[in-house]
Coordinates of C-alpha atoms in Angstrom, one line a residue:
D1 CA 199.3 58.5 304.8
G2 CA 200.9 55.2 303.7
G3 CA 197.7 53.7 302.5
R4 CA 195.7 53.9 305.7
T5 CA 193.0 55.9 303.9
W6 CA 192.0 56.1 300.3
R7 CA 189.8 58.3 298.2
F8 CA 188.2 58.0 294.8
S9 CA 190.3 59.7 292.1
S10 CA 188.7 59.4 288.7
D11 CA 186.2 57.1 287.0
I12 CA 188.4 55.7 284.3
L13 CA 185.7 53.3 283.3
S14 CA 183.6 56.2 282.0
T15 CA 186.2 57.3 279.5
P16 CA 186.0 56.5 275.7
S17 CA 188.0 53.3 276.4
G18 CA 184.7 51.4 276.8
P19 CA 181.9 50.4 279.1
G20 CA 181.9 49.2 282.7
G21 CA 183.5 45.9 283.6
I22 CA 187.0 47.2 282.6
S23 CA 189.9 46.3 284.9
M24 CA 193.2 48.2 285.5
L25 CA 196.0 45.8 284.6
A26 CA 199.1 47.9 285.2
V27 CA 199.9 51.3 286.6
R28 CA 203.0 53.5 286.9
F29 CA 203.4 56.9 288.4
F30 CA 206.5 59.0 287.8
D31 CA 205.7 61.6 290.4
P32 CA 202.6 62.7 292.3
Q33 CA 201.0 64.2 289.2
R34 CA 202.2 62.1 286.1
G35 CA 201.2 58.5 285.6
I36 CA 199.9 55.9 283.1
V37 CA 197.6 52.9 283.4
A38 CA 196.8 50.0 281.1
T39 CA 193.2 48.8 280.9
S40 CA 191.7 45.3 280.2
S41 CA 189.8 46.8 277.2
G42 CA 193.1 47.7 275.5
P43 CA 193.8 51.5 275.7
I44 CA 196.7 53.0 277.7
L45 CA 195.7 56.2 279.5
S46 CA 197.9 58.9 281.0
T47 CA 197.3 61.6 283.6
T48 CA 199.2 64.9 284.4
D49 CA 197.1 66.0 287.4
G50 CA 197.4 63.2 289.9
G51 CA 194.6 61.1 288.4
E52 CA 191.8 63.6 288.3
N53 CA 191.7 63.4 284.5
W54 CA 193.0 60.8 282.0
A55 CA 193.8 61.0 278.3
L56 CA 194.2 58.3 275.7
V57 CA 197.9 57.5 274.9
K58 CA 197.7 54.3 272.8
R59 CA 194.6 52.5 271.5
L60 CA 194.8 48.7 271.6
T61 CA 192.1 46.1 271.3
R62 CA 191.0 44.0 274.3
G63 CA 193.0 41.0 273.0
D64 CA 196.1 43.2 272.8
A65 CA 195.8 44.6 276.3
V66 CA 199.0 45.4 278.1
S67 CA 199.4 43.5 281.4
S68 CA 202.6 45.0 282.8
F69 CA 204.9 48.0 282.7
F70 CA 208.6 48.2 283.6
F71 CA 210.5 51.5 283.6
L72 CA 214.3 51.9 284.1
D73 CA 213.8 55.6 284.7
E74 CA 211.2 58.3 284.0
Q75 CA 211.6 58.2 280.3
R76 CA 212.7 54.6 279.3
G77 CA 210.2 51.9 279.7
W78 CA 208.6 48.7 278.3
S79 CA 205.1 47.2 278.3
I80 CA 204.2 43.6 277.7
G81 CA 200.9 41.9 276.7
L82 CA 199.6 39.2 274.4
S83 CA 200.2 41.5 271.4
G84 CA 204.0 41.7 272.2
L85 CA 206.6 43.8 273.8
F86 CA 206.6 47.6 273.3
R87 CA 209.2 50.3 274.2
T88 CA 208.9 54.0 275.1
D89 CA 211.5 56.7 275.4
D90 CA 209.2 59.5 276.4
A91 CA 207.5 58.3 279.6
G92 CA 204.8 56.4 277.8
R93 CA 203.5 59.0 275.3
Q94 CA 204.7 57.0 272.3
W95 CA 205.2 53.2 272.1
S96 CA 207.0 51.2 269.4
P97 CA 207.1 47.4 269.1
V98 CA 210.2 45.4 269.9
S99 CA 210.8 42.5 267.5
P100 CA 212.9 39.6 268.7
D101 CA 214.7 39.0 265.4
E102 CA 215.1 40.3 261.9
T103 CA 212.0 38.3 260.7
G104 CA 209.8 40.7 262.6
G105 CA 208.4 38.1 264.9
R106 CA 207.2 39.0 268.3
V107 CA 207.4 37.9 271.9
S108 CA 204.4 38.1 274.2
G109 CA 203.7 37.6 277.9
R110 CA 202.2 38.9 281.1
A111 CA 205.1 40.3 283.0
V112 CA 208.5 41.9 282.2
S113 CA 211.5 42.6 284.4
F114 CA 214.7 44.4 283.5
L115 CA 218.0 43.7 285.3
D116 CA 219.5 46.5 283.3
D117 CA 218.9 48.2 279.9
R118 CA 220.0 45.0 278.0
V119 CA 219.1 42.0 280.2
V120 CA 215.3 41.4 280.2
W121 CA 213.1 38.6 281.5
L122 CA 209.5 37.9 280.2
A123 CA 207.0 35.5 281.7
G124 CA 203.7 34.4 280.1
M125 CA 201.3 31.8 278.9
N126 CA 202.0 28.0 279.0
A127 CA 205.1 28.2 281.2
S128 CA 206.7 30.7 278.9
L129 CA 209.9 32.2 280.4
M130 CA 212.3 34.0 278.2
R131 CA 215.5 36.1 278.6
T132 CA 217.4 38.5 276.3
A133 CA 220.9 39.9 277.0
D134 CA 221.0 42.3 274.0
G135 CA 218.0 44.5 274.7
G136 CA 215.4 42.3 272.9
I137 CA 217.2 41.4 269.7
T138 CA 217.5 37.7 270.5
W139 CA 215.7 35.6 273.1
E140 CA 216.3 32.2 274.9
S141 CA 214.3 30.1 277.3
P142 CA 215.9 28.3 280.3
A143 CA 215.2 24.8 281.4
M144 CA 212.1 24.6 283.5
P145 CA 211.9 22.3 286.6
L146 CA 208.4 21.1 285.7
A147 CA 207.0 17.6 285.3
A148 CA 206.2 16.4 281.8
G149 CA 202.9 17.7 280.6
E150 CA 202.8 20.6 283.1
H151 CA 202.6 24.0 281.5
P152 CA 201.2 26.5 284.0
S153 CA 200.8 30.0 282.7
F154 CA 203.0 32.5 284.5
W155 CA 201.6 35.8 285.8
D156 CA 204.4 37.8 287.3
L157 CA 208.2 37.8 288.0
C158 CA 210.5 39.8 290.3
F159 CA 214.3 40.1 290.5
V160 CA 216.3 41.7 293.4
E161 CA 220.0 42.3 293.8
G162 CA 220.6 41.1 290.2
Q163 CA 220.9 37.4 290.9
S164 CA 217.8 36.4 292.9
G165 CA 214.4 36.1 291.1
W166 CA 211.0 34.5 291.4
V167 CA 208.3 33.6 288.9
V168 CA 204.7 32.8 289.9
G169 CA 201.6 31.5 288.1
E170 CA 198.9 28.9 287.9
E171 CA 198.7 25.8 290.1
G172 CA 200.5 27.6 292.9
T173 CA 203.7 27.6 290.9
I174 CA 206.7 29.4 292.3
L175 CA 210.0 29.2 290.5
A176 CA 213.2 30.7 292.0
T177 CA 216.7 31.4 290.9
T178 CA 219.8 32.5 292.8
D179 CA 222.2 32.7 289.8
G180 CA 220.5 35.3 287.6
G181 CA 218.2 32.8 285.9
A182 CA 220.8 30.3 284.8
T183 CA 219.0 27.6 286.8
W184 CA 215.5 27.5 288.4
T185 CA 214.0 25.5 291.2
L186 CA 210.4 24.9 292.4
Q187 CA 209.4 26.4 295.8
N188 CA 206.5 25.1 297.9
T189 CA 203.7 27.5 298.8
G190 CA 202.8 25.5 301.9
V191 CA 199.1 25.6 300.7
K192 CA 197.8 22.1 300.6
D193 CA 195.1 22.7 297.9
A194 CA 197.3 24.9 295.6
H195 CA 197.2 22.3 292.8
S196 CA 193.9 21.4 291.1
A197 CA 192.8 17.8 291.4
P198 CA 190.4 15.5 289.6
K199 CA 186.8 15.4 290.9
L200 CA 186.2 11.7 291.3
E201 CA 182.7 10.3 291.1
R202 CA 181.7 7.2 293.1
I203 CA 179.2 5.0 291.3
P204 CA 177.6 2.0 293.1
R205 CA 177.3 -0.9 290.8
A206 CA 176.6 -4.6 291.4
G207 CA 177.7 -4.7 295.0
K208 CA 180.8 -2.6 294.5
V209 CA 181.7 1.1 294.0
D210 CA 183.4 2.3 290.9
V211 CA 185.5 5.4 291.1
I212 CA 185.7 7.3 287.8
D213 CA 187.4 10.6 286.7
A214 CA 184.7 12.6 284.8
G215 CA 187.3 15.1 283.6
D216 CA 186.3 18.0 285.9
R217 CA 188.9 19.4 288.3
T218 CA 188.9 21.4 291.5
P219 CA 190.1 25.0 291.2
G220 CA 193.9 25.5 291.6
L221 CA 195.6 28.4 293.2
T222 CA 196.6 31.1 290.7
L223 CA 199.4 33.3 291.9
R224 CA 199.0 36.7 290.3
A225 CA 201.8 38.9 291.7
V226 CA 205.2 38.6 293.5
R227 CA 207.4 41.3 295.1
F228 CA 210.6 41.0 297.1
V229 CA 212.4 43.7 298.9
D230 CA 215.6 41.7 299.3
R231 CA 216.7 38.1 298.8
R232 CA 214.8 36.8 301.8
R233 CA 211.7 39.0 302.3
G234 CA 208.8 38.8 299.9
W235 CA 205.1 38.6 299.3
V236 CA 202.8 36.7 296.8
V237 CA 199.1 37.3 296.2
G238 CA 196.7 34.8 294.5
H239 CA 193.2 33.6 294.2
Y240 CA 191.1 30.5 293.4
A241 CA 188.9 30.9 290.3
N242 CA 185.2 31.0 290.9
L243 CA 185.5 30.4 294.7
G244 CA 185.6 34.0 295.9
R245 CA 188.8 33.1 297.9
S246 CA 192.0 35.1 297.8
L247 CA 195.2 35.0 299.9
I248 CA 198.5 36.7 300.6
L249 CA 201.6 34.7 301.3
R250 CA 204.7 36.0 303.0
T251 CA 208.2 34.7 303.4
E252 CA 211.2 35.8 305.4

């Protein structure tokens, strides 16, 4: 019914993947019955009965957990995590690593987006944004419009209509492109406390007040996901760590 009501499907947390406290990091369904999920403890699970039962597809460790899926069709897809980029040609039943060069090195990240079967974008830790135009053989990083010393980790990216794209991450960071990623610009969330700031301490001393920076900072806004339906209409979701505060941003 379009999300107006929901029912419990299956307790994935009780599977052999591990104890409670596990999060679902990525999900993809190919039809009402067949789907796969990635868990924070590492394993990728699949279902063939609409989520009533789940089976282990690939066992990864917690540190190697997949954080995003991207599928070009029902068979061809990719997953990305801190352990690297993996590819499947059988709807997620088997996964093989994608090396960025002949040395066997790896690329890693938190989100992956394909413009076609050769042009791929990855976003990840420490302001990492990478592009390949040959299906993952070679990679390059565009210039970032960030101030010196700023390295916010990116959590998600989204492209629409080939040329328009957005990347979101820590400190309320939103980067946008209108030329397929050749150039990127910063966009303003409009949220005044999106950036973390020093917690200054005021210390009275000898008739005056000294203001010192003790090194602690206020929580910044972490943007975790972005989706656009066309070049103008989109949504971003985020949260403030340890504050119990989340928000949804919309643009037209």
